[in-house]
Short mmCIF file of C-alpha atoms (C1' of nucleotides) in Angstrom, two decimals:
data_model
loop_
_atom_site.label_atom_id
_atom_site.label_comp_id
_atom_site.label_asym_id
_atom_site.label_seq_id
_atom_site.Cartn_x
_atom_site.Cartn_y
_atom_site.Cartn_z
CA MET A 1 -13.52 9.81 21.28
CA ARG A 2 -15.28 8.44 18.52
CA ARG A 3 -13.30 8.55 15.37
CA THR A 4 -15.21 10.22 12.66
CA LYS A 5 -14.60 9.37 8.71
CA VAL A 6 -12.53 11.44 6.61
CA ALA A 7 -15.59 11.80 4.25
CA GLU A 8 -17.51 13.54 7.09
CA LEU A 9 -14.76 15.60 8.21
CA LEU A 10 -13.99 17.02 4.62
CA GLY A 11 -17.91 17.89 4.48
CA ALA A 12 -17.98 19.86 7.55
CA THR A 13 -19.29 23.18 7.37
CA VAL A 14 -18.44 24.04 10.80
CA CYS A 15 -14.96 24.50 12.31
CA GLY A 16 -13.39 24.37 15.64
CA ALA A 17 -14.73 21.06 16.98
CA GLU A 18 -12.35 18.62 18.77
CA VAL A 19 -12.31 15.46 16.54
CA ARG A 20 -10.40 11.89 16.13
CA ALA A 21 -9.70 10.77 12.58
CA ALA A 22 -7.78 7.58 12.14
CA GLY A 23 -6.59 5.99 8.64
CA TRP A 24 -3.12 5.55 6.75
CA VAL A 25 -0.49 7.99 5.61
CA ARG A 26 -0.07 8.76 1.96
CA THR A 27 2.57 10.87 2.63
CA ARG A 28 4.35 13.45 5.16
CA ARG A 29 6.09 16.75 4.33
CA ASP A 30 7.91 18.67 6.80
CA SER A 31 8.30 22.23 7.35
CA LYS A 32 10.88 23.92 8.95
CA GLY A 33 8.39 26.34 10.53
CA GLY A 34 7.94 23.81 13.21
CA PHE A 35 5.38 21.14 12.29
CA SER A 36 4.79 18.49 9.56
CA PHE A 37 1.99 17.65 7.11
CA LEU A 38 0.37 14.46 7.17
CA GLU A 39 -1.76 13.22 4.38
CA VAL A 40 -4.24 10.57 5.86
CA ASN A 41 -6.52 8.49 3.97
CA ASP A 42 -9.30 5.98 5.61
CA GLY A 43 -10.84 4.91 2.47
CA SER A 44 -14.21 6.65 3.09
CA CYS A 45 -13.47 9.20 0.05
CA LEU A 46 -11.13 9.56 -2.41
CA ALA A 47 -9.58 12.75 -0.82
CA ASN A 48 -6.92 13.07 1.95
CA LEU A 49 -7.35 14.34 5.46
CA GLN A 50 -4.60 17.00 5.65
CA VAL A 51 -3.11 16.69 9.59
CA ILE A 52 -0.88 19.76 10.93
CA ALA A 53 1.74 17.58 13.33
CA PRO A 54 3.49 20.38 15.57
CA ASP A 55 6.91 19.67 16.62
CA THR A 56 5.58 20.32 20.06
CA LEU A 57 3.93 16.59 19.93
CA PRO A 58 5.76 14.58 22.34
CA ASN A 59 6.80 11.99 19.71
CA TYR A 60 7.34 14.49 17.36
CA GLY A 61 11.03 13.67 17.00
CA ASP A 62 11.00 10.05 17.48
CA GLU A 63 7.86 8.94 15.70
CA VAL A 64 6.28 11.53 13.45
CA LEU A 65 9.36 12.71 11.36
CA HIS A 66 9.61 8.80 10.69
CA LEU A 67 6.30 8.18 9.52
CA HIS A 68 5.98 6.89 5.83
CA PRO A 69 3.44 5.96 3.38
CA GLY A 70 1.21 2.93 4.54
CA ALA A 71 1.77 3.90 8.46
CA SER A 72 -1.38 3.76 10.20
CA VAL A 73 -2.13 6.45 12.58
CA VAL A 74 -4.80 8.02 14.84
CA VAL A 75 -5.01 11.55 15.22
CA GLU A 76 -7.00 13.64 17.91
CA GLY A 77 -7.14 17.72 17.22
CA GLU A 78 -9.44 20.46 16.37
CA LEU A 79 -10.62 20.78 12.79
CA ALA A 80 -9.68 23.91 11.36
CA GLN A 81 -9.95 25.93 8.23
CA SER A 82 -7.17 25.30 6.33
CA VAL A 83 -4.51 28.19 5.82
CA GLY A 84 -3.04 26.88 2.93
CA SER A 85 -4.93 26.36 -0.40
CA GLY A 86 -5.70 22.91 -1.85
CA GLN A 87 -8.05 22.04 1.08
CA ALA A 88 -11.07 23.58 2.48
CA VAL A 89 -10.16 22.37 6.13
CA GLU A 90 -7.35 20.47 8.14
CA LEU A 91 -6.51 18.88 11.58
CA LYS A 92 -4.48 20.48 13.58
CA ALA A 93 -3.37 17.59 15.74
CA ARG A 94 -2.78 17.53 19.55
CA ALA A 95 -1.70 14.24 19.41
CA VAL A 96 -0.68 11.17 17.05
CA ARG A 97 -0.57 7.78 17.85
CA VAL A 98 1.27 5.50 15.62
CA LEU A 99 -0.46 2.17 15.26
CA GLY A 100 1.48 0.56 12.70
CA GLY A 101 4.70 1.65 11.48
CA SER A 102 5.69 1.34 7.90
CA PRO A 103 9.48 0.93 6.71
CA PRO A 104 10.17 2.68 3.65
CA VAL A 105 11.63 0.77 0.62
CA GLU A 106 9.96 -2.16 1.99
CA TYR A 107 6.24 -1.00 1.43
CA PRO A 108 5.97 -1.15 -2.48
CA LEU A 109 3.10 1.88 -2.57
CA GLY A 110 5.51 4.89 -2.02
CA LYS A 111 4.84 8.43 -3.31
CA GLN A 112 5.61 7.47 -6.79
CA LYS A 113 2.62 6.44 -9.26
CA VAL A 114 2.61 2.48 -9.35
CA ASN A 115 1.10 1.17 -12.86
CA PHE A 116 -1.96 -1.23 -12.95
CA ASP A 117 0.28 -4.15 -13.75
CA ARG A 118 2.56 -4.06 -11.22
CA LEU A 119 -0.51 -3.84 -8.55
CA ARG A 120 -1.98 -6.67 -9.71
CA GLU A 121 0.64 -8.50 -7.90
CA LEU A 122 -0.65 -6.55 -4.62
CA PRO A 123 -4.18 -7.70 -4.41
CA HIS A 124 -3.76 -7.08 -0.61
CA LEU A 125 -2.39 -3.68 -0.66
CA ARG A 126 -3.86 -2.15 -3.84
CA PRO A 127 -7.30 -1.18 -2.09
CA ARG A 128 -4.86 1.44 -0.43
CA THR A 129 -4.53 3.35 -3.72
CA ASN A 130 -6.80 6.19 -4.94
CA SER A 131 -7.60 3.82 -7.92
CA PHE A 132 -8.89 0.76 -6.10
CA GLY A 133 -10.06 2.72 -3.23
CA ALA A 134 -12.41 4.51 -5.63
CA LEU A 135 -13.15 1.30 -7.64
CA ALA A 136 -14.20 -0.35 -4.73
CA ARG A 137 -16.77 2.41 -3.84
CA VAL A 138 -18.09 2.29 -7.39
CA ARG A 139 -18.70 -1.46 -7.36
CA HIS A 140 -20.54 -1.20 -3.77
CA VAL A 141 -22.97 1.43 -5.17
CA LEU A 142 -23.55 -0.06 -8.06
CA ALA A 143 -23.97 -3.59 -6.19
CA GLN A 144 -26.29 -1.87 -4.05
CA GLU A 145 -28.14 -0.02 -6.82
CA ILE A 146 -29.10 -3.30 -8.56
CA HIS A 147 -30.90 -4.73 -5.74
CA ARG A 148 -32.60 -1.39 -5.47
CA PHE A 149 -33.67 -1.30 -9.08
CA PHE A 150 -34.95 -4.80 -8.74
CA ASP A 151 -36.76 -4.45 -5.33
CA ALA A 152 -38.36 -1.35 -6.45
CA ARG A 153 -40.03 -3.19 -9.35
CA GLY A 154 -40.82 -6.23 -7.24
CA PHE A 155 -38.30 -8.63 -8.01
CA LEU A 156 -37.77 -10.99 -5.82
CA TYR A 157 -33.75 -11.74 -5.26
CA VAL A 158 -33.38 -15.32 -5.34
CA HIS A 159 -30.22 -17.23 -4.12
CA THR A 160 -29.22 -20.15 -6.73
CA PRO A 161 -26.69 -22.51 -6.15
CA VAL A 162 -23.16 -22.28 -6.57
CA ILE A 163 -22.65 -25.77 -6.71
CA THR A 164 -24.70 -27.64 -9.32
CA ALA A 165 -25.22 -30.90 -11.01
CA ASN A 166 -26.63 -29.34 -14.07
CA ASP A 167 -23.84 -30.31 -16.67
CA CYS A 168 -23.24 -29.46 -20.29
CA GLU A 169 -25.06 -26.38 -20.27
CA GLY A 170 -23.25 -25.19 -23.34
CA ALA A 171 -22.72 -22.11 -21.63
CA GLY A 172 -18.58 -23.21 -21.24
CA GLU A 173 -16.19 -25.12 -19.26
CA MET A 174 -17.00 -26.03 -15.85
CA PHE A 175 -14.79 -26.54 -12.71
CA ARG A 176 -15.02 -30.02 -11.18
CA VAL A 177 -16.20 -30.13 -7.81
CA THR A 178 -15.18 -33.48 -6.15
CA THR A 179 -14.15 -35.10 -2.69
CA LEU A 180 -12.46 -37.83 -4.59
CA ASP A 181 -8.66 -38.72 -4.24
CA PRO A 182 -7.28 -37.78 -7.40
CA HIS A 183 -4.50 -40.22 -7.30
CA SER A 184 -6.90 -42.95 -6.93
CA PRO A 185 -10.39 -42.55 -7.66
CA PRO A 186 -13.06 -45.45 -7.38
CA ARG A 187 -13.54 -46.67 -11.00
CA LEU A 188 -16.13 -48.50 -12.66
CA PRO A 189 -15.45 -51.88 -14.41
CA ASP A 190 -14.64 -50.07 -17.57
CA GLY A 191 -12.34 -47.96 -16.17
CA THR A 192 -13.94 -44.65 -15.67
CA VAL A 193 -14.01 -42.58 -12.84
CA ASP A 194 -17.13 -43.55 -10.66
CA PHE A 195 -18.53 -40.24 -9.71
CA GLY A 196 -21.46 -42.41 -7.97
CA GLN A 197 -19.28 -42.36 -5.11
CA ASP A 198 -18.21 -38.85 -4.88
CA PHE A 199 -19.15 -36.45 -2.61
CA PHE A 200 -22.93 -35.51 -4.01
CA GLY A 201 -23.37 -39.13 -5.37
CA ARG A 202 -23.05 -37.64 -9.35
CA ARG A 203 -20.72 -35.28 -10.82
CA ALA A 204 -20.80 -31.81 -9.75
CA SER A 205 -19.28 -28.67 -10.85
CA LEU A 206 -19.40 -24.73 -9.97
CA THR A 207 -22.19 -22.85 -11.82
CA VAL A 208 -21.52 -21.51 -15.11
CA SER A 209 -25.02 -19.63 -15.03
CA GLY A 210 -28.10 -19.46 -12.30
CA GLN A 211 -30.57 -19.23 -15.12
CA LEU A 212 -32.18 -22.73 -15.00
CA GLU A 213 -32.88 -22.37 -11.37
CA GLY A 214 -34.06 -18.65 -11.98
CA GLU A 215 -36.47 -20.16 -14.69
CA ALA A 216 -38.18 -22.41 -11.99
CA TYR A 217 -38.64 -19.62 -9.42
CA ALA A 218 -39.58 -16.98 -12.11
CA CYS A 219 -42.58 -19.73 -13.04
CA ALA A 220 -43.97 -19.56 -9.22
CA LEU A 221 -43.25 -16.15 -8.33
CA GLY A 222 -43.12 -13.89 -11.25
CA ASP A 223 -40.38 -11.64 -11.27
CA ILE A 224 -37.08 -12.59 -9.94
CA TYR A 225 -33.47 -11.85 -10.06
CA THR A 226 -29.89 -13.62 -9.11
CA PHE A 227 -26.80 -11.93 -8.50
CA GLY A 228 -23.99 -13.85 -7.39
CA PRO A 229 -20.58 -15.54 -8.32
CA THR A 230 -20.24 -17.68 -11.66
CA PHE A 231 -17.36 -19.35 -12.89
CA ARG A 232 -16.27 -20.55 -16.27
CA ALA A 233 -13.00 -22.98 -16.50
CA GLU A 234 -12.40 -21.47 -20.38
CA ASN A 235 -8.89 -20.80 -21.11
CA SER A 236 -9.41 -17.24 -22.09
CA ASN A 237 -6.84 -14.82 -21.78
CA THR A 238 -8.18 -11.37 -22.13
CA ARG A 239 -8.69 -7.99 -20.85
CA ARG A 240 -12.73 -8.88 -20.84
CA HIS A 241 -12.71 -12.49 -18.93
CA LEU A 242 -12.49 -13.71 -15.61
CA SER A 243 -12.76 -17.24 -14.58
CA GLU A 244 -14.47 -16.13 -11.28
CA PHE A 245 -17.40 -13.30 -12.29
CA TRP A 246 -20.76 -11.96 -10.91
CA MET A 247 -23.58 -11.98 -12.79
CA VAL A 248 -27.01 -10.51 -12.48
CA GLU A 249 -29.82 -12.50 -14.21
CA PRO A 250 -33.10 -11.59 -13.97
CA GLU A 251 -36.05 -13.63 -15.05
CA MET A 252 -40.05 -12.41 -15.76
CA ALA A 253 -42.88 -14.40 -16.31
CA PHE A 254 -45.67 -13.54 -18.67
CA ALA A 255 -42.68 -11.83 -20.69
CA ASP A 256 -41.60 -11.67 -24.12
CA LEU A 257 -38.17 -10.42 -25.77
CA ASP A 258 -39.45 -7.04 -26.02
CA ASP A 259 -40.23 -6.77 -22.23
CA ASP A 260 -36.70 -8.18 -21.59
CA ALA A 261 -35.00 -5.45 -24.04
CA ALA A 262 -36.77 -2.88 -22.11
CA LEU A 263 -35.90 -4.14 -18.83
CA ALA A 264 -32.22 -4.14 -19.97
CA GLU A 265 -32.52 -0.49 -21.26
CA ALA A 266 -34.19 0.68 -17.84
CA PHE A 267 -31.57 -1.46 -15.88
CA LEU A 268 -28.63 -0.07 -17.19
CA ARG A 269 -29.67 3.60 -17.71
CA HIS A 270 -30.84 3.48 -13.73
CA LEU A 271 -27.23 2.38 -13.04
CA PHE A 272 -25.56 4.90 -14.99
CA GLY A 273 -27.92 7.41 -13.61
CA ALA A 274 -27.12 6.23 -10.12
CA VAL A 275 -23.45 5.91 -10.12
CA LEU A 276 -23.29 9.52 -11.58
CA ALA A 277 -25.40 10.88 -8.63
CA ARG A 278 -23.62 8.96 -5.93
CA CYS A 279 -19.96 8.33 -6.98
CA GLY A 280 -19.37 12.18 -8.45
CA GLU A 281 -15.59 12.30 -6.61
CA ASP A 282 -14.49 8.69 -7.73
CA LEU A 283 -15.59 9.00 -11.20
CA GLY A 284 -14.15 12.66 -11.26
CA PHE A 285 -10.76 10.72 -10.56
CA PHE A 286 -11.21 8.20 -13.41
CA ASP A 287 -12.15 10.97 -15.92
CA ARG A 288 -8.81 12.75 -14.89
CA ARG A 289 -6.21 9.54 -14.68
CA VAL A 290 -7.62 6.54 -16.09
CA GLN A 291 -10.00 7.70 -19.16
CA PRO A 292 -11.02 11.12 -19.98
CA GLY A 293 -14.30 11.26 -21.13
CA VAL A 294 -16.00 8.53 -19.01
CA VAL A 295 -18.16 10.98 -17.51
CA ALA A 296 -19.58 12.69 -20.04
CA ARG A 297 -20.27 9.39 -21.75
CA LEU A 298 -21.97 8.18 -18.76
CA GLU A 299 -24.20 11.09 -18.80
CA ARG A 300 -25.09 10.92 -22.66
CA LEU A 301 -26.00 7.08 -22.03
CA ALA A 302 -28.02 7.74 -18.82
CA ALA A 303 -30.33 10.25 -20.96
CA ALA A 304 -30.57 8.92 -24.29
CA PRO A 305 -32.54 5.85 -25.34
CA PHE A 306 -30.31 2.53 -26.80
CA GLY A 307 -30.05 1.86 -30.35
CA ARG A 308 -32.19 -1.38 -31.27
CA LEU A 309 -31.98 -3.48 -34.49
CA THR A 310 -32.50 -7.43 -35.33
CA TYR A 311 -29.44 -9.31 -36.41
CA THR A 312 -30.49 -9.41 -39.92
CA GLU A 313 -30.58 -5.55 -39.87
CA ALA A 314 -27.47 -5.40 -38.55
CA VAL A 315 -25.74 -7.89 -40.82
CA ARG A 316 -27.30 -5.91 -43.56
CA LEU A 317 -25.76 -2.48 -42.01
CA LEU A 318 -22.04 -4.16 -41.66
CA GLU A 319 -22.05 -5.39 -45.29
CA THR A 320 -23.18 -2.20 -46.76
CA SER A 321 -20.69 0.14 -44.71
CA GLY A 322 -18.27 -0.05 -47.12
CA ARG A 323 -15.79 -0.93 -44.18
CA ALA A 324 -13.05 -3.25 -44.63
CA PHE A 325 -13.39 -5.83 -41.99
CA GLU A 326 -11.03 -8.48 -41.31
CA TYR A 327 -13.87 -10.77 -41.02
CA ALA A 328 -16.52 -10.00 -43.72
CA PRO A 329 -20.18 -10.29 -42.03
CA SER A 330 -22.39 -12.42 -43.65
CA TRP A 331 -25.82 -13.84 -42.26
CA GLY A 332 -25.59 -16.92 -40.45
CA MET A 333 -22.19 -16.08 -38.73
CA ASP A 334 -21.68 -14.94 -35.21
CA LEU A 335 -20.86 -10.90 -35.08
CA GLN A 336 -17.19 -10.54 -34.53
CA SER A 337 -15.42 -8.16 -31.64
CA GLU A 338 -14.76 -5.95 -34.56
CA HIS A 339 -18.69 -5.78 -35.66
CA GLU A 340 -19.71 -5.11 -32.32
CA ARG A 341 -17.18 -2.11 -32.03
CA TYR A 342 -18.60 -0.83 -35.23
CA LEU A 343 -22.03 -0.74 -34.35
CA ALA A 344 -21.72 0.31 -30.62
CA GLY A 345 -18.92 2.33 -31.14
CA GLU A 346 -19.50 4.05 -34.33
CA VAL A 347 -22.77 3.63 -35.60
CA PHE A 348 -24.76 4.26 -32.73
CA GLN A 349 -22.01 5.78 -30.47
CA GLY A 350 -23.67 4.13 -27.47
CA PRO A 351 -25.52 0.84 -26.43
CA VAL A 352 -27.52 -1.01 -28.90
CA VAL A 353 -29.48 -4.02 -28.45
CA VAL A 354 -29.28 -6.70 -31.21
CA THR A 355 -32.34 -9.39 -31.34
CA ASP A 356 -33.30 -12.11 -33.09
CA TYR A 357 -30.08 -14.14 -33.96
CA PRO A 358 -30.14 -17.28 -36.43
CA GLU A 359 -31.00 -20.17 -34.50
CA ALA A 360 -27.96 -22.16 -35.13
CA ILE A 361 -25.34 -19.87 -33.46
CA LYS A 362 -27.63 -19.51 -30.08
CA ALA A 363 -28.49 -21.77 -27.36
CA PHE A 364 -31.21 -24.65 -27.27
CA TYR A 365 -33.28 -22.80 -24.79
CA MET A 366 -34.24 -19.50 -26.52
CA ARG A 367 -37.55 -19.38 -27.99
CA ARG A 368 -37.54 -20.38 -31.82
CA ASN A 369 -39.17 -17.01 -33.78
CA ASP A 370 -42.04 -17.83 -36.58
CA ASP A 371 -39.70 -17.19 -39.24
CA GLY A 372 -38.29 -20.76 -38.40
CA ARG A 373 -34.60 -19.48 -38.67
CA THR A 374 -33.98 -17.07 -35.79
CA VAL A 375 -34.66 -17.23 -32.14
CA ALA A 376 -35.83 -14.53 -29.63
CA ALA A 377 -32.15 -13.68 -28.42
CA MET A 378 -30.67 -10.33 -27.58
CA ASP A 379 -27.48 -8.84 -26.88
CA VAL A 380 -26.80 -5.55 -25.56
CA LEU A 381 -23.45 -4.09 -26.84
CA LEU A 382 -21.36 -1.38 -25.25
CA PRO A 383 -18.81 0.76 -26.99
CA GLU A 384 -15.51 -0.35 -25.85
CA VAL A 385 -16.58 -3.41 -23.27
CA GLY A 386 -18.42 -5.06 -25.96
CA GLU A 387 -21.45 -7.14 -25.22
CA ILE A 388 -22.54 -6.69 -21.26
CA ILE A 389 -25.74 -8.59 -21.51
CA GLY A 390 -26.84 -11.78 -23.18
CA GLY A 391 -30.56 -12.62 -22.86
CA SER A 392 -33.49 -14.00 -24.24
CA GLN A 393 -37.10 -15.28 -24.29
CA ARG A 394 -36.96 -18.82 -23.13
CA GLU A 395 -38.94 -21.54 -25.25
CA GLU A 396 -42.12 -22.46 -23.20
CA ARG A 397 -43.50 -24.67 -25.85
CA LEU A 398 -42.39 -28.26 -24.49
CA GLU A 399 -42.52 -30.01 -28.22
CA VAL A 400 -40.53 -27.41 -29.94
CA LEU A 401 -37.81 -27.51 -26.93
CA LEU A 402 -37.71 -30.84 -27.18
CA GLU A 403 -36.73 -30.51 -31.14
CA ALA A 404 -34.28 -27.80 -30.60
CA MET A 405 -32.86 -30.06 -27.82
CA ARG A 406 -32.45 -33.28 -30.25
CA ARG A 407 -30.96 -31.05 -32.96
CA ALA A 408 -28.26 -29.45 -30.27
CA GLY A 409 -27.61 -33.20 -29.32
CA LEU A 410 -28.57 -32.71 -25.81
CA ALA A 411 -30.25 -35.88 -23.96
CA PRO A 412 -33.90 -34.64 -22.45
CA GLU A 413 -33.54 -36.68 -19.65
CA ALA A 414 -30.83 -34.64 -18.50
CA TYR A 415 -33.20 -31.91 -17.80
CA PRO A 416 -36.28 -33.17 -16.10
CA HIS A 417 -36.66 -29.76 -14.11
CA TYR A 418 -36.37 -27.70 -17.05
CA LEU A 419 -39.00 -29.97 -19.08
CA ASP A 420 -41.47 -30.27 -16.05
CA LEU A 421 -41.96 -26.27 -16.15
CA ARG A 422 -42.93 -26.55 -19.60
CA ARG A 423 -45.28 -29.69 -18.69
CA PHE A 424 -47.23 -27.67 -15.82
CA GLY A 425 -48.36 -24.40 -16.24
CA SER A 426 -46.05 -23.30 -18.60
CA VAL A 427 -45.58 -19.64 -19.64
CA PRO A 428 -43.67 -17.43 -21.84
CA HIS A 429 -40.89 -15.68 -20.05
CA ALA A 430 -37.83 -13.95 -20.88
CA GLY A 431 -34.20 -13.17 -18.92
CA PHE A 432 -30.85 -11.90 -19.35
CA GLY A 433 -27.39 -12.35 -17.88
CA LEU A 434 -25.29 -9.11 -17.07
CA GLY A 435 -21.78 -9.13 -16.43
CA PHE A 436 -21.12 -7.35 -13.14
CA GLU A 437 -17.28 -6.48 -13.93
CA ARG A 438 -17.50 -5.44 -17.33
CA LEU A 439 -20.53 -2.88 -16.10
CA VAL A 440 -18.02 -1.66 -13.50
CA GLN A 441 -15.39 -1.61 -16.22
CA PHE A 442 -17.55 0.50 -18.62
CA CYS A 443 -18.48 2.78 -15.61
CA THR A 444 -15.09 3.69 -14.66
CA GLY A 445 -13.10 3.38 -18.02
CA MET A 446 -11.04 0.64 -16.54
CA ASN A 447 -8.99 -1.26 -19.25
CA ASN A 448 -8.70 -4.39 -17.69
CA ILE A 449 -11.41 -6.47 -16.18
CA ARG A 450 -9.07 -8.04 -13.62
CA ASP A 451 -8.44 -4.55 -12.02
CA VAL A 452 -12.39 -3.81 -11.15
CA ILE A 453 -12.39 -7.11 -9.01
CA PRO A 454 -10.71 -7.12 -5.72
CA TYR A 455 -8.84 -10.93 -6.09
CA PRO A 456 -9.32 -11.91 -9.89
CA ARG A 457 -9.31 -15.61 -10.64
CA ALA A 458 -8.09 -16.31 -14.17
CA PRO A 459 -5.79 -18.80 -15.81
CA ARG A 460 -2.48 -19.00 -13.70
CA LEU A 461 -3.80 -16.29 -11.64
CA CYS A 462 -5.60 -17.28 -8.08
"C1'" U B 1 -5.51 -22.07 -27.07
"C1'" C B 2 -3.49 -19.18 -31.78
"C1'" C B 3 -0.79 -14.11 -33.26
"C1'" G B 4 2.21 -10.23 -31.62
"C1'" G B 5 4.99 -7.26 -28.06
"C1'" C B 6 7.86 -7.19 -23.56
"C1'" G B 7 10.78 -9.34 -19.03
"C1'" U B 8 17.82 -4.54 -16.79
"C1'" A B 9 18.24 -1.55 -9.08
"C1'" G B 10 12.24 -1.34 -4.83
"C1'" C B 11 8.92 1.24 -8.88
"C1'" G B 12 9.21 3.44 -14.26
"C1'" C B 13 12.85 3.00 -17.91
"C1'" A B 14 17.48 3.60 -21.59
"C1'" G B 15 21.26 0.46 -23.25
"C1'" U B 16 21.33 -3.99 -30.00
"C1'" G B 17 28.52 -7.72 -29.07
"C1'" G B 18 33.67 -4.76 -25.86
"C1'" U B 19 33.92 -1.50 -17.75
"C1'" A B 20 25.56 -2.00 -16.26
"C1'" G B 21 22.99 3.74 -17.01
"C1'" C B 22 19.11 7.27 -15.83
"C1'" G B 23 14.36 9.23 -13.29
"C1'" C B 24 11.67 8.19 -8.91
"C1'" A B 25 11.34 6.15 -4.22
"C1'" G B 26 14.86 5.52 -0.14
"C1'" U B 27 19.17 7.22 3.57
"C1'" U B 28 21.99 11.90 5.13
"C1'" G B 29 22.02 17.28 4.71
"C1'" G B 30 19.77 22.25 3.00
"C1'" C B 31 15.24 24.94 2.50
"C1'" U B 32 9.93 25.76 2.22
"C1'" G B 33 1.93 26.54 5.01
"C1'" U B 34 3.73 22.49 2.35
"C1'" U B 35 0.11 19.61 -1.38
"C1'" A B 36 3.47 15.68 -8.42
"C1'" A B 37 7.25 19.90 -3.30
"C1'" C B 38 12.11 21.67 -4.51
"C1'" C B 39 18.00 22.04 -4.29
"C1'" A B 40 22.56 18.79 -3.07
"C1'" A B 41 25.20 14.06 -1.87
"C1'" U B 42 24.51 9.29 -1.53
"C1'" U B 43 22.89 3.76 -0.99
"C1'" G B 44 21.43 0.11 -4.17
"C1'" G B 45 22.13 -4.97 -9.93
"C1'" U B 46 22.55 -13.30 -10.37
"C1'" C B 47 20.07 -7.87 -17.06
"C1'" G B 48 13.09 -13.59 -15.95
"C1'" C B 49 15.28 -19.11 -16.24
"C1'" A B 50 18.11 -23.20 -18.92
"C1'" G B 51 21.19 -24.38 -22.77
"C1'" G B 52 24.05 -22.49 -27.14
"C1'" U B 53 27.14 -19.16 -30.86
"C1'" U B 54 31.74 -16.29 -29.63
"C1'" C B 55 38.32 -14.22 -27.15
"C1'" G B 56 33.87 -11.78 -25.08
"C1'" A B 57 26.78 -11.95 -24.40
"C1'" A B 58 21.76 -7.40 -20.85
"C1'" U B 59 22.62 -7.54 -26.32
"C1'" C B 60 22.87 -13.11 -31.58
"C1'" C B 61 20.32 -18.57 -31.41
"C1'" U B 62 17.10 -22.14 -29.28
"C1'" G B 63 13.74 -23.97 -25.59
"C1'" C B 64 10.80 -23.00 -21.09
"C1'" C B 65 8.33 -19.55 -17.64
"C1'" G B 66 5.71 -15.10 -16.53
"C1'" C B 67 3.12 -10.52 -18.17
"C1'" C B 68 0.96 -7.14 -21.52
"C1'" G B 69 -2.10 -6.46 -26.21
"C1'" G B 70 -5.21 -8.65 -30.17
"C1'" A B 71 -8.24 -12.91 -31.90
"C1'" G B 72 -11.58 -17.35 -30.59
"C1'" C B 73 -15.06 -18.81 -26.33
"C1'" C B 74 -18.60 -15.50 -23.74
"C1'" A B 75 -20.87 -11.89 -19.47
#
RNA sequence: UCCGGCGUAGCGCAGUGGUAGCGCAGUUGGCUGUUAACCAAUUGGUCGCAGGUUCGAAUCCUGCCGCCGGAGCCA
């Protein structure tokens, strides 16, 4: 007999069928009425399957009565309407086969609640909890919907490299990739390490962004996106940062900042709507146990247009808010976390797109505006989570780009490919980067980003 | 990296200078179509690590390690 997943069994409308289920025991309750209740979960959905194990089973005394949380079982029997309240159907077992026992005391996940801090020390076992099962399913759906959204709009999925020789992009500290012996690397006459003898014949690192490669493909194929792991070696110790995270980076040719912002909004609203439609049971769990109100918030944001204002307007709004900020807002300074929280959390109470930042506080590749002091950049700010998207229209004018690189102190020779895109058939183009884990955080209400990725990588955590 | 808080039983916590405690889990027994099950008994400790003050330190002091929250950097 083939096994049927619990999600399918619980959705069954006809009872009486002979079925096989398999999963991990969450709890066991014994009745003196001649049977035990087993709560079995197989990860296919949040809910457990209630199994009725009668004492007439040949292994009842020896095995069933000694089943503890974490044990794995295969159960065969009749799917029946439940006598008790609390579940529609239950499985009346004719056979319970114990695949793997789970010694109590030694198994860290008992019946009692275990908090997220503790669970973080058990990355191999935490997917067996309600929270992390739900997280894995929501994360999966969001990833699938990202591909669906772009595919439906004719964007090509491009695989940009994880290992790159693009250095000093200014996006952050990079992890070095090397096969040199750290104790005695080859050295140049001046004593510095000779990376010419390294595996790639030059310095190489893990990517901090697929944007540069993405631009090249957009400037040939039109609309593309990347979705892959990204690495930052910054010593960031916050609930919003990881050393290894997943980033979505669409790039559009023949597009300006307005197109970029419109794409970002359509993208996020599609994802909010999709996760609501497909993850109702799991979102309900987050709403009850993690962050009350998270579902209502998603429903509101899936329906309403985003706020939209320029950096200059944002600063004026902050200055005249009458609010006492720890850091007084002023034109030319980057927006502080408290400013972003005020804009997204209080003024707009939802996502806000802030555009046209001062040139001095943004990256060299962002397109210079006609006012001569701002660039066509945008950030999408969410309540609670803060910046979830950073993007821009790219500078497509060769001379203007070279000038920006000089001002940023970057050597144009280090970016021959990037400059070639402006030299040969240059076109206006724009794109953005979305932090996937921050999206999952926002959709689930999870407080710490380390809890929305299966195996978090952060300083002192690997 | 900076600021603040925390580190005591498997888990969650109390204990602020004088015999190391409670709840949950576990074990045993009782009860029950149960579902955060319930009732009774019971097992379980290098008080993060190192040093110092003191007759005496979980408690006070110093250093280190780890974790959490906030800030910075960003997605």
